[in-house]
Short mmCIF file of C-alpha atoms in Angstrom, two decimals:
data_model
loop_
_atom_site.label_atom_id
_atom_site.label_comp_id
_atom_site.label_asym_id
_atom_site.label_seq_id
_atom_site.Cartn_x
_atom_site.Cartn_y
_atom_site.Cartn_z
CA UNK A 6 7.71 -8.91 -0.08
CA UNK A 7 5.30 -11.59 -1.09
CA UNK A 8 5.06 -15.00 0.40
CA UNK A 9 3.05 -17.99 -0.57
CA UNK A 10 2.05 -20.20 2.30
CA UNK A 11 1.33 -23.69 1.15
CA UNK A 12 -0.76 -25.65 3.60
CA UNK A 13 0.22 -29.31 3.64
CA UNK A 14 -2.01 -32.04 5.03
CA UNK A 15 -2.06 -35.81 4.78
CA UNK A 16 -5.38 -36.67 3.12
CA UNK A 17 -5.35 -40.12 4.77
CA UNK A 18 -5.39 -38.70 8.31
CA UNK A 19 -6.78 -35.16 7.93
CA UNK A 20 -10.29 -34.80 9.37
CA UNK A 21 -13.02 -32.86 7.58
CA UNK A 22 -12.90 -29.26 8.79
CA UNK A 23 -15.96 -28.70 11.00
CA UNK A 24 -18.04 -25.53 11.21
CA UNK A 25 -16.15 -24.26 14.26
CA UNK A 26 -12.80 -24.60 12.49
CA UNK A 27 -14.13 -22.95 9.34
CA UNK A 28 -15.27 -20.03 11.48
CA UNK A 29 -11.91 -19.78 13.23
CA UNK A 30 -10.05 -19.89 9.92
CA UNK A 31 -12.43 -17.26 8.61
CA UNK A 32 -11.47 -15.03 11.53
CA UNK A 33 -7.75 -15.32 10.84
CA UNK A 34 -8.36 -14.64 7.15
CA UNK A 35 -10.45 -11.61 8.08
CA UNK A 36 -7.65 -10.41 10.35
CA UNK A 37 -5.15 -10.77 7.50
CA UNK A 38 -7.50 -8.85 5.21
CA UNK A 39 -8.00 -6.07 7.71
CA UNK A 40 -4.26 -5.79 8.17
CA UNK A 41 -3.97 -5.33 4.39
CA UNK A 42 -1.58 -8.29 3.99
CA UNK A 43 -3.77 -10.92 2.35
CA UNK A 44 -3.63 -10.87 -1.44
CA UNK A 45 -5.31 -14.17 -2.20
CA UNK A 46 -6.28 -17.40 -0.54
CA UNK A 47 -8.17 -20.56 -1.29
CA UNK A 48 -8.50 -24.18 -0.44
CA UNK A 49 -7.86 -26.83 -3.06
CA UNK A 50 -10.29 -29.59 -4.00
CA UNK A 51 -9.24 -33.07 -2.81
CA UNK A 52 -6.24 -34.69 -4.45
CA UNK A 53 -8.49 -37.58 -5.56
CA UNK A 54 -9.93 -35.25 -8.22
CA UNK A 55 -6.55 -34.09 -9.47
CA UNK A 56 -4.88 -34.78 -12.78
CA UNK A 57 -1.16 -35.15 -13.30
CA UNK A 58 0.75 -34.68 -16.49
CA UNK A 59 4.23 -36.08 -16.55
CA UNK A 60 6.79 -35.57 -19.24
CA UNK A 61 9.86 -37.79 -19.60
CA UNK A 62 12.05 -37.95 -22.63
CA UNK A 63 9.75 -35.53 -24.45
CA UNK A 64 6.76 -37.84 -23.99
CA UNK A 65 3.72 -36.70 -22.04
CA UNK A 66 1.41 -38.88 -20.00
CA UNK A 67 -1.85 -37.61 -18.55
CA UNK A 68 -3.05 -39.45 -15.44
CA UNK A 69 -6.32 -38.72 -13.68
CA UNK A 70 -6.73 -39.27 -9.93
CA UNK A 71 -7.51 -40.61 -7.44
CA UNK A 72 -3.99 -40.57 -6.10
CA UNK A 73 -4.82 -42.24 -2.83
CA UNK A 74 -1.22 -42.99 -1.96
CA UNK A 75 -0.36 -39.27 -1.91
CA UNK A 76 0.93 -38.02 1.43
CA UNK A 77 1.26 -34.42 2.58
CA UNK A 78 -0.46 -32.78 -0.33
CA UNK A 79 -1.13 -29.07 -0.69
CA UNK A 80 -4.61 -28.50 0.71
CA UNK A 81 -4.74 -24.74 0.26
CA UNK A 82 -2.69 -21.60 -0.07
CA UNK A 83 -2.48 -17.97 1.00
CA UNK A 84 -0.55 -15.23 -0.76
CA UNK A 85 0.59 -12.60 1.70
CA UNK A 86 2.33 -9.30 1.26
CA UNK A 87 4.38 -8.54 4.34
CA UNK A 88 7.31 -6.40 5.40
CA UNK A 89 9.46 -9.35 6.39
CA UNK A 90 9.67 -13.10 6.37
CA UNK A 91 9.12 -13.06 10.14
CA UNK A 92 5.76 -11.39 9.58
CA UNK A 93 4.70 -14.02 7.05
CA UNK A 94 5.78 -16.70 9.54
CA UNK A 95 3.75 -15.05 12.32
CA UNK A 96 0.58 -14.90 10.20
CA UNK A 97 1.05 -18.52 9.18
CA UNK A 98 1.50 -19.50 12.82
CA UNK A 99 -1.78 -17.77 13.65
CA UNK A 100 -3.45 -19.66 10.81
CA UNK A 101 -2.14 -23.00 12.09
CA UNK A 102 -2.96 -22.21 15.72
CA UNK A 103 -6.73 -22.41 15.12
CA UNK A 104 -6.45 -26.08 14.13
CA UNK A 105 -7.16 -28.52 16.95
CA UNK A 106 -4.95 -31.35 18.19
CA UNK A 107 -6.61 -33.78 15.77
CA UNK A 108 -4.78 -32.05 12.91
CA UNK A 109 -1.32 -32.92 11.62
CA UNK A 110 -0.73 -29.92 9.47
CA UNK A 111 2.27 -28.10 8.10
CA UNK A 112 2.73 -24.76 6.39
CA UNK A 113 5.52 -24.17 3.94
CA UNK A 114 6.39 -20.49 3.49
CA UNK A 115 8.02 -19.57 0.21
CA UNK A 116 8.95 -16.13 -0.96
CA UNK A 117 7.55 -15.24 -4.37
CA UNK A 118 10.29 -14.07 -6.70
CA UNK A 119 9.96 -10.36 -7.44
CA UNK A 120 12.18 -7.73 -8.98
CA UNK A 121 14.45 -6.28 -6.29
CA UNK B 4 21.40 -23.50 16.43
CA UNK B 5 23.56 -21.74 19.01
CA UNK B 6 21.90 -20.06 22.03
CA UNK B 7 22.92 -16.71 20.52
CA UNK B 8 21.19 -17.50 17.26
CA UNK B 9 18.01 -18.66 18.90
CA UNK B 10 18.00 -15.57 21.14
CA UNK B 11 18.38 -13.45 18.01
CA UNK B 12 15.57 -15.35 16.32
CA UNK B 13 13.31 -14.86 19.36
CA UNK B 14 14.12 -11.16 19.43
CA UNK B 15 13.22 -10.80 15.76
CA UNK B 16 9.96 -12.69 16.29
CA UNK B 17 9.03 -10.39 19.18
CA UNK B 18 9.86 -7.29 17.19
CA UNK B 19 7.82 -8.51 14.25
CA UNK B 20 4.73 -9.17 16.33
CA UNK B 21 5.17 -5.83 18.03
CA UNK B 22 5.38 -4.02 14.68
CA UNK B 23 2.33 -5.87 13.37
CA UNK B 24 0.37 -4.84 16.44
CA UNK B 25 1.86 -1.35 16.76
CA UNK B 26 -0.85 0.65 14.91
CA UNK B 27 -3.70 -1.01 16.81
CA UNK B 28 -1.80 -0.78 20.07
CA UNK B 29 -1.03 2.94 19.75
CA UNK B 30 -4.50 3.76 18.44
CA UNK B 31 -6.15 1.89 21.31
CA UNK B 32 -3.85 3.39 23.94
CA UNK B 33 -4.41 6.89 22.55
CA UNK B 34 -8.10 6.45 23.20
CA UNK B 35 -7.38 5.32 26.76
CA UNK B 36 -4.75 7.91 27.75
CA UNK B 37 -5.82 10.67 25.38
CA UNK B 38 -2.29 11.50 24.25
CA UNK B 39 -0.39 10.08 21.28
CA UNK B 40 3.05 10.58 22.83
CA UNK B 41 2.09 8.82 26.03
CA UNK B 42 0.48 6.03 24.00
CA UNK B 43 3.66 5.51 22.00
CA UNK B 44 5.75 5.41 25.17
CA UNK B 45 3.44 2.86 26.74
CA UNK B 46 3.53 0.74 23.59
CA UNK B 47 7.32 0.81 23.69
CA UNK B 48 7.29 -0.20 27.34
CA UNK B 49 5.13 -3.14 26.40
CA UNK B 50 7.72 -4.14 23.81
CA UNK B 51 10.43 -4.15 26.46
CA UNK B 52 8.29 -6.42 28.59
CA UNK B 53 7.67 -8.70 25.59
CA UNK B 54 11.39 -8.83 24.83
CA UNK B 55 12.00 -9.99 28.40
CA UNK B 56 9.22 -12.53 28.59
CA UNK B 57 8.42 -13.96 25.15
CA UNK B 58 11.82 -15.44 24.35
CA UNK B 59 11.58 -17.26 27.72
CA UNK B 60 7.88 -18.20 27.80
CA UNK B 61 7.00 -18.19 24.10
CA UNK B 62 4.78 -15.81 22.15
CA UNK B 63 1.35 -15.71 23.84
CA UNK B 64 -1.67 -16.99 21.87
CA UNK B 65 -3.14 -13.48 21.58
CA UNK B 66 -0.06 -11.25 21.28
CA UNK B 67 -2.05 -8.11 20.50
CA UNK B 68 -4.20 -8.53 23.60
CA UNK B 69 -1.13 -9.31 25.70
CA UNK B 70 0.66 -6.15 24.57
CA UNK B 71 -2.43 -4.00 25.17
CA UNK B 72 -2.96 -5.43 28.66
CA UNK B 73 0.71 -4.99 29.55
CA UNK B 74 0.69 -1.41 28.28
CA UNK B 75 -2.39 -0.65 30.34
CA UNK B 76 -0.76 -2.11 33.44
CA UNK B 77 2.26 0.10 32.79
CA UNK B 78 -0.07 3.06 32.52
CA UNK B 79 -1.54 2.24 35.90
CA UNK B 80 1.95 1.84 37.40
CA UNK B 81 2.90 5.24 36.07
CA UNK B 82 -0.21 6.86 37.39
CA UNK B 83 0.69 5.55 40.81
CA UNK B 84 4.39 6.40 40.58
CA UNK B 85 4.69 9.52 38.58
CA UNK B 86 2.82 12.62 39.66
CA UNK B 87 3.45 14.58 36.44
CA UNK B 88 2.08 11.74 34.41
CA UNK B 89 -0.76 11.40 36.83
CA UNK B 90 -1.79 14.98 36.22
CA UNK B 91 -1.79 14.32 32.52
CA UNK B 92 -4.01 11.35 33.09
CA UNK B 93 -6.03 12.93 35.86
CA UNK B 94 -9.47 12.06 34.65
CA UNK B 95 -8.40 8.80 33.11
CA UNK B 96 -6.49 7.42 36.05
CA UNK B 97 -9.55 6.26 37.84
CA UNK B 98 -10.89 4.49 34.82
CA UNK B 99 -7.55 2.76 34.24
CA UNK B 100 -7.10 1.64 37.82
CA UNK B 101 -10.63 0.39 38.20
CA UNK B 102 -11.00 -1.14 34.76
CA UNK B 103 -11.30 -4.91 34.77
CA UNK B 104 -8.01 -5.84 33.14
CA UNK B 105 -9.29 -8.94 31.43
CA UNK B 106 -12.58 -7.54 30.18
CA UNK B 107 -12.55 -8.37 26.47
CA UNK B 108 -12.49 -5.43 24.08
CA UNK B 109 -15.47 -5.36 21.76
CA UNK B 110 -14.22 -6.37 18.30
CA UNK B 111 -15.14 -3.19 16.50
CA UNK B 112 -13.53 -0.94 19.13
CA UNK B 113 -10.10 -1.73 17.71
CA UNK B 114 -11.19 -0.89 14.18
CA UNK B 115 -12.73 2.36 15.38
CA UNK B 116 -9.46 3.24 17.09
CA UNK B 117 -7.56 2.74 13.85
CA UNK B 118 -9.99 4.95 11.97
CA UNK B 119 -9.78 7.64 14.62
CA UNK B 120 -6.01 7.55 14.36
CA UNK B 121 -6.20 7.77 10.57
CA UNK B 122 -8.36 10.89 10.73
CA UNK B 123 -6.18 12.45 13.43
CA UNK B 124 -2.92 11.84 11.57
CA UNK B 125 -4.41 13.23 8.33
CA UNK B 126 -6.11 16.26 9.85
CA UNK B 127 -6.07 19.26 7.49
CA UNK B 128 -4.67 21.44 10.28
CA UNK B 129 -1.32 19.68 9.71
CA UNK B 130 0.96 20.45 6.76
CA UNK B 131 0.87 17.77 4.09
CA UNK B 132 4.37 16.44 4.78
CA UNK B 133 3.51 16.10 8.45
CA UNK B 134 0.37 14.15 7.61
CA UNK B 135 2.42 11.76 5.51
CA UNK B 136 5.10 11.30 8.16
CA UNK B 137 2.60 10.83 10.96
CA UNK B 138 0.48 8.35 8.99
CA UNK B 139 3.50 6.23 8.13
CA UNK B 140 4.71 6.36 11.73
CA UNK B 141 1.44 5.69 13.52
CA UNK B 142 -0.45 3.54 11.01
CA UNK B 143 2.27 2.08 8.82
CA UNK B 144 4.46 1.25 11.82
CA UNK B 145 7.52 2.74 10.10
CA UNK B 146 10.39 4.08 12.16
CA UNK B 147 11.56 7.67 11.62
CA UNK B 148 14.66 6.21 10.01
CA UNK B 149 12.60 4.27 7.47
CA UNK B 150 10.46 7.30 6.65
CA UNK B 151 13.58 9.42 6.21
CA UNK B 152 15.09 6.86 3.84
CA UNK B 153 11.88 6.64 1.80
CA UNK B 154 11.62 10.39 1.30
CA UNK B 155 15.37 11.07 1.04
CA UNK B 156 15.40 13.52 3.93
CA UNK B 157 17.36 13.38 7.17
CA UNK B 158 16.08 11.45 10.12
CA UNK B 159 16.03 14.60 12.23
CA UNK B 160 13.78 16.30 9.66
CA UNK B 161 11.26 13.48 9.94
CA UNK B 162 11.53 13.45 13.73
CA UNK B 163 10.91 17.21 13.82
CA UNK B 164 7.91 16.95 11.53
CA UNK B 165 6.41 14.29 13.75
CA UNK B 166 7.10 16.18 16.99
CA UNK B 167 5.63 19.38 15.55
CA UNK B 168 2.62 17.54 14.19
CA UNK B 169 1.89 15.99 17.56
CA UNK B 170 2.30 19.39 19.21
CA UNK B 171 -0.11 20.94 16.71
CA UNK B 172 -2.62 18.18 17.35
CA UNK B 173 -2.44 18.90 21.08
CA UNK B 174 -2.39 22.72 20.73
CA UNK B 175 -5.28 22.89 18.25
CA UNK B 176 -7.15 20.26 20.19
CA UNK B 177 -7.67 18.07 17.15
CA UNK B 178 -10.36 15.66 18.29
CA UNK B 179 -9.46 11.98 18.30
CA UNK B 180 -12.56 10.88 16.44
CA UNK B 181 -14.06 9.83 13.14
CA UNK B 182 -15.91 12.86 11.78
CA UNK B 183 -19.68 12.71 11.55
CA UNK B 184 -21.45 12.08 8.27
CA UNK B 185 -21.73 15.82 7.51
CA UNK B 186 -17.97 16.29 7.67
CA UNK B 187 -16.84 12.85 6.58
CA UNK B 188 -16.57 13.28 2.79
CA UNK B 189 -14.31 16.31 3.05
CA UNK B 190 -12.10 14.87 5.77
CA UNK B 191 -11.93 11.52 4.04
CA UNK B 192 -10.47 13.32 1.02
CA UNK B 193 -7.52 14.36 3.12
CA UNK B 194 -6.99 10.77 4.33
CA UNK B 195 -7.16 9.37 0.80
CA UNK B 196 -4.89 12.12 -0.53
CA UNK B 197 -2.22 11.20 2.02
CA UNK B 198 -2.34 7.52 1.05
CA UNK B 199 -2.14 8.47 -2.64
CA UNK B 200 0.73 10.85 -1.97
CA UNK B 201 2.68 8.07 -0.26
CA UNK B 202 2.01 5.76 -3.20
CA UNK B 203 3.04 8.35 -5.77
CA UNK B 204 6.27 9.10 -4.00
CA UNK B 205 7.05 5.41 -4.33
CA UNK B 206 5.72 5.11 -7.89
CA UNK B 207 7.77 7.95 -9.34
CA UNK B 208 10.05 9.46 -6.77
CA UNK B 209 10.34 13.23 -7.01
CA UNK B 210 13.93 13.21 -5.86
CA UNK B 211 16.83 10.83 -5.48
CA UNK B 212 18.34 8.22 -7.74
CA UNK B 213 15.71 5.52 -7.78
CA UNK B 214 12.81 5.81 -10.15
CA UNK B 215 10.60 3.53 -8.10
CA UNK B 216 10.48 2.77 -4.38
CA UNK B 217 8.57 -0.46 -4.09
CA UNK B 218 8.36 -0.42 -0.32
CA UNK B 219 6.63 2.92 -0.21
CA UNK B 220 4.09 1.73 -2.79
CA UNK B 221 3.48 -1.34 -0.69
CA UNK B 222 2.99 0.73 2.46
CA UNK B 223 0.43 2.88 0.66
CA UNK B 224 -1.34 -0.17 -0.75
CA UNK B 225 -1.50 -1.71 2.68
CA UNK B 226 -2.89 1.48 4.23
CA UNK B 227 -5.46 1.71 1.44
CA UNK B 228 -6.55 -1.89 1.92
CA UNK B 229 -6.88 -1.34 5.67
CA UNK B 230 -8.99 1.74 5.00
CA UNK B 231 -11.22 -0.16 2.58
CA UNK B 232 -11.95 -2.70 5.32
CA UNK B 233 -12.64 0.08 7.81
CA UNK B 234 -14.95 2.14 5.57
CA UNK B 235 -16.53 -0.41 3.21
CA UNK B 236 -19.47 1.87 2.36
CA UNK B 237 -17.31 4.70 0.99
CA UNK B 238 -16.97 4.29 -2.79
CA UNK B 239 -13.90 6.50 -3.13
CA UNK B 240 -11.91 4.36 -0.71
CA UNK B 241 -12.45 1.39 -3.03
CA UNK B 242 -11.77 3.69 -6.00
CA UNK B 243 -8.40 4.64 -4.53
CA UNK B 244 -7.53 1.03 -3.73
CA UNK B 245 -8.47 0.07 -7.30
CA UNK B 246 -6.24 2.80 -8.68
CA UNK B 247 -3.32 1.78 -6.47
CA UNK B 248 -3.63 -1.95 -7.23
CA UNK B 249 -3.83 -1.28 -10.98
CA UNK B 250 -0.91 1.14 -11.01
CA UNK B 251 1.14 -1.17 -8.81
CA UNK B 252 0.46 -4.03 -11.22
CA UNK B 253 2.75 -2.26 -13.71
CA UNK B 254 5.62 -1.73 -11.28
CA UNK B 255 7.55 -4.87 -12.31
CA UNK B 256 7.58 -3.64 -15.93
CA UNK B 257 8.29 -0.03 -15.14
CA UNK B 258 12.03 -0.25 -14.67
CA UNK B 259 14.61 -1.71 -17.02
CA UNK B 260 17.67 -3.77 -16.10
CA UNK B 261 19.77 -0.68 -15.33
CA UNK B 262 17.06 0.81 -13.09
CA UNK B 263 16.06 2.94 -16.07
CA UNK B 264 12.56 4.19 -16.83
CA UNK B 265 10.31 2.14 -19.12
CA UNK B 266 7.22 4.06 -20.23
CA UNK B 267 3.77 2.51 -20.52
CA UNK B 268 3.88 1.96 -24.29
CA UNK B 269 7.25 0.21 -24.08
CA UNK B 270 6.50 -2.03 -21.11
CA UNK B 271 6.65 -5.79 -21.38
CA UNK B 272 3.03 -6.48 -20.49
CA UNK B 273 3.69 -10.10 -19.61
CA UNK B 274 5.48 -8.67 -16.57
CA UNK B 275 2.38 -6.90 -15.34
CA UNK B 276 1.14 -8.40 -12.14
CA UNK B 277 -2.02 -10.36 -12.98
CA UNK B 278 -3.00 -10.81 -9.33
CA UNK B 279 -2.93 -7.06 -8.70
CA UNK B 280 -4.86 -6.38 -11.92
CA UNK B 281 -7.53 -8.82 -10.77
CA UNK B 282 -7.63 -7.21 -7.34
CA UNK B 283 -7.78 -3.75 -8.92
CA UNK B 284 -10.68 -4.66 -11.18
CA UNK B 285 -12.52 -6.20 -8.21
CA UNK B 286 -11.98 -3.06 -6.12
CA UNK B 287 -13.23 -0.92 -9.03
CA UNK B 288 -16.32 -3.11 -9.21
CA UNK B 289 -16.90 -2.55 -5.49
CA UNK B 290 -16.40 1.22 -5.90
CA UNK B 291 -19.01 1.34 -8.66
CA UNK B 292 -21.45 -0.93 -6.83
CA UNK B 293 -21.25 1.08 -3.59
CA UNK B 294 -21.63 4.36 -5.50
CA UNK B 295 -24.68 2.98 -7.33
CA UNK B 296 -26.23 1.81 -4.05
CA UNK B 297 -25.87 5.31 -2.65
CA UNK B 298 -26.81 7.03 -5.94
CA UNK B 299 -23.45 8.80 -6.05
CA UNK B 300 -21.63 9.62 -9.29
CA UNK B 301 -18.21 7.97 -9.72
CA UNK B 302 -15.52 9.83 -7.80
CA UNK B 303 -12.16 11.06 -8.99
CA UNK B 304 -10.20 7.99 -7.91
CA UNK B 305 -12.78 5.61 -9.40
CA UNK B 306 -12.57 7.46 -12.73
CA UNK B 307 -8.79 7.35 -12.72
CA UNK B 308 -8.96 3.66 -11.81
CA UNK B 309 -11.34 3.10 -14.73
CA UNK B 310 -8.70 4.62 -17.03
CA UNK B 311 -6.00 2.42 -15.49
CA UNK B 312 -8.31 -0.57 -16.00
CA UNK B 313 -8.55 0.15 -19.74
CA UNK B 314 -4.75 0.02 -19.96
CA UNK B 315 -4.67 -3.13 -17.84
CA UNK B 316 -7.04 -4.92 -20.19
CA UNK B 317 -5.08 -4.13 -23.36
CA UNK B 318 -2.81 -7.04 -24.24
CA UNK B 319 -0.66 -4.78 -26.44
CA UNK B 320 -0.38 -0.98 -26.63
CA UNK B 321 -2.15 -1.18 -30.00
CA UNK B 322 -5.17 -2.82 -28.33
CA UNK B 323 -5.68 0.15 -26.01
CA UNK B 324 -9.19 1.55 -26.21
CA UNK B 325 -8.07 5.20 -26.42
CA UNK B 326 -11.55 6.36 -27.32
CA UNK B 327 -12.81 5.09 -23.97
CA UNK B 328 -9.85 6.62 -22.16
CA UNK B 329 -10.41 10.00 -23.85
CA UNK B 330 -14.08 9.79 -22.84
CA UNK B 331 -13.17 9.03 -19.22
CA UNK B 332 -10.73 11.95 -19.19
CA UNK B 333 -13.48 14.20 -20.55
CA UNK B 334 -15.73 13.18 -17.64
CA UNK B 335 -12.83 13.64 -15.23
CA UNK B 336 -12.01 17.07 -16.69
CA UNK B 337 -15.60 18.16 -16.35
CA UNK B 338 -16.18 16.91 -12.81
CA UNK B 339 -12.70 17.38 -11.34
CA UNK B 340 -10.98 19.93 -13.57
CA UNK B 341 -7.24 20.27 -13.14
CA UNK B 342 -4.35 21.11 -15.48
CA UNK B 343 -2.85 17.65 -14.90
CA UNK B 344 -6.08 15.97 -16.00
CA UNK B 345 -6.09 18.27 -19.04
CA UNK B 346 -2.51 17.27 -19.87
CA UNK B 347 -3.39 13.57 -19.70
CA UNK B 348 -6.52 14.19 -21.73
CA UNK B 349 -4.34 15.80 -24.39
CA UNK B 350 -2.39 12.53 -24.70
CA UNK B 351 -5.59 10.48 -25.00
CA UNK B 352 -7.06 12.90 -27.54
CA UNK B 353 -3.87 12.72 -29.60
CA UNK B 354 -4.25 8.93 -29.79
CA UNK B 355 -7.80 9.26 -31.06
CA UNK B 356 -7.68 12.42 -33.18
CA UNK B 357 -3.99 12.73 -33.97
CA UNK B 358 -1.03 14.64 -32.48
CA UNK B 359 -2.18 18.05 -33.72
CA UNK B 360 -5.43 17.81 -31.72
CA UNK B 361 -3.42 16.84 -28.63
CA UNK B 362 -0.98 19.68 -29.16
CA UNK B 363 -3.85 22.17 -29.32
CA UNK B 364 -4.93 21.10 -25.84
CA UNK B 365 -1.39 21.31 -24.45
CA UNK B 366 -0.90 24.72 -26.01
CA UNK B 367 -4.03 25.94 -24.26
CA UNK B 368 -2.25 25.06 -21.00
CA UNK B 369 0.93 26.77 -22.21
CA UNK B 370 -0.98 29.94 -23.13
CA UNK B 371 -2.74 29.90 -19.77
CA UNK B 372 0.70 29.73 -18.14
CA UNK B 373 -0.16 26.67 -16.05
CA UNK B 374 2.15 23.75 -15.21
CA UNK B 375 5.09 25.97 -16.21
CA UNK B 376 7.39 24.14 -13.81
CA UNK B 377 5.90 20.67 -14.30
CA UNK B 378 8.36 18.58 -16.29
CA UNK B 379 5.71 16.33 -17.84
CA UNK B 380 4.05 19.26 -19.61
CA UNK B 381 7.28 19.70 -21.58
CA UNK B 382 7.74 15.96 -22.05
CA UNK B 383 4.20 15.52 -23.42
CA UNK B 384 4.56 18.52 -25.71
CA UNK B 385 7.90 17.18 -26.92
CA UNK B 386 6.35 13.82 -27.65
CA UNK B 387 3.55 15.36 -29.71
CA UNK B 388 6.04 17.55 -31.61
CA UNK B 389 8.09 14.45 -32.50
CA UNK B 390 4.96 12.88 -33.97
CA UNK B 391 4.49 16.05 -36.04
CA UNK B 392 8.14 15.85 -37.25
CA UNK B 393 8.95 19.13 -35.47
CA UNK B 394 12.19 17.73 -34.00
CA UNK B 395 14.05 20.95 -33.18
CA UNK B 396 11.15 22.21 -31.06
CA UNK B 397 10.81 18.75 -29.50
CA UNK B 398 14.48 18.77 -28.52
CA UNK B 399 13.99 22.06 -26.65
CA UNK B 400 10.95 20.67 -24.79
CA UNK B 401 12.71 17.46 -23.70
CA UNK B 402 15.74 19.46 -22.57
CA UNK B 403 13.55 21.73 -20.45
CA UNK B 404 11.70 18.70 -19.03
CA UNK B 405 15.03 17.12 -18.07
CA UNK B 406 16.04 20.30 -16.25
CA UNK B 407 12.81 20.32 -14.28
CA UNK B 408 12.69 16.76 -12.97
CA UNK B 409 14.37 15.98 -9.68
CA UNK B 410 14.65 12.29 -10.49
CA UNK B 411 17.89 10.97 -11.94
CA UNK B 412 16.47 8.04 -13.92
CA UNK B 413 13.77 10.23 -15.43
CA UNK B 414 16.30 12.91 -16.34
CA UNK B 415 18.39 10.30 -18.17
CA UNK B 416 15.37 9.22 -20.21
CA UNK B 417 14.42 12.79 -21.10
CA UNK B 418 17.99 13.70 -22.13
CA UNK B 419 18.03 10.58 -24.32
CA UNK B 420 14.89 11.76 -26.01
CA UNK B 421 16.30 15.26 -26.45
CA UNK B 422 19.42 13.80 -28.08
CA UNK B 423 17.32 11.57 -30.36
CA UNK B 424 15.25 14.58 -31.41
CA UNK B 425 18.41 16.58 -32.12
CA UNK B 426 19.72 13.76 -34.34
CA UNK B 427 16.47 13.58 -36.25
CA UNK B 428 16.35 17.36 -36.54
CA UNK B 429 19.77 17.40 -38.17
CA UNK B 430 18.85 14.48 -40.48
CA UNK B 431 15.66 16.28 -41.46
CA UNK B 432 17.71 19.45 -42.00
CA UNK B 433 20.16 17.60 -44.29
CA UNK B 434 17.33 16.09 -46.30
CA UNK B 435 15.78 19.50 -46.72
CA UNK B 436 19.06 21.18 -47.66
CA UNK B 437 19.99 18.21 -49.89
CA UNK B 438 16.67 18.63 -51.68
CA UNK B 439 17.22 22.27 -52.45
#
């Protein structure tokens, strides 16, 4: 089973990850890799650089950032291949656990649709 | 949520963590107590302790370390309590009792334990089926029931294989170690072969009703990826991972809506898994780079992965660079000759030089009397005969192929092709007789 963990943060309150955190996250990612469960992961560039295309009534509008009012945006993702949802949840918990108390952070775990 | 539900949820969480940590736990404990059976028992004891404590106190921040420490404490308790067990652990008891329980394990010790376990479970002294069962049990964390289901055998068969394998390991004094550099390449072959065997059983099951068993493929992929992290300097490990990722990328397109077989040329390539293709190509790049660094020629898995990569990069079957594939098969046939390679080479040659050239190669195999019971030899020959409008002969080949496969979905496909050939044979016959 594949799961995508979407890491949500509020750009208004999220601190810059410091070197210690980067190292800790690196360790969890290494652990996931060594366990053979990590398929892909990356952080996303800040929402201020994003572009949105909306389509209503067949009409498209392209809007460039910054979207400063955005709350709880996706800051990064991991794609995991695990035996069960519980395992994906456990890995995600380990990923969150390295973040200090200054972080308000949330992980959304979604199963990727696959043929049965 | 009711208390029952939350208790159930806690139990599942504990079991999950335990299964995730199981291979490392058993591998580490085997090093400490020197006996796989005892290590498994201690690991299970640790689970019981976790089931008692975690739902109440929460999952500890370092669950793997917690389980290892608990298991070691249990080992000490047993040494003190149980004289039989104490004898077994005679020389280790002192070390266990006196060891500082909270001394941190060096990071690479755990990885070394996993590797040792891999080489022990895949030791050539064990029959192949035992190696597979033991690897899935000890390193894949599968239960005997799951292994039995995957290989369509009874649970007691799997249990027996595992018990016998462990007994053999003890009786033949198989060392719990990673072989030295002089022995490594040969022993590594056995490890890689086991992982590939597990994958293949999932990719095209030899028996049973299902054509593909995704979970078994995933277990093999996971084992391969673990191995690649453990032995990053071995090109063939990356070669095998590349091959597995690339082959697995086609899995979603390999079965039709009725669980029927869809062959490579007929697959909907938009259903191929792009992420796995990318991972496969990256692993192949690593395999080649590591081989170059060590001045080694590409290995068998890397060559097969290179062939899979050519298919992966063709947007349509017509875009396939068959010339390159035929060339890679020629290298493969020269360096790692086998009838199966020759059979695949025949297909590639037929795409480049026409069906008659391919048939010549297959007929060399037929004359040599090899692959006589291998269904794909008949299927390939049938396919080439169809292209040469020799339908009656093709029908006979497909029929024989259908008789020889143990897989239901594959048999259905082959019988379909036999029937289609029979129809075309009779049409061709009518045209001929109508013309005279």
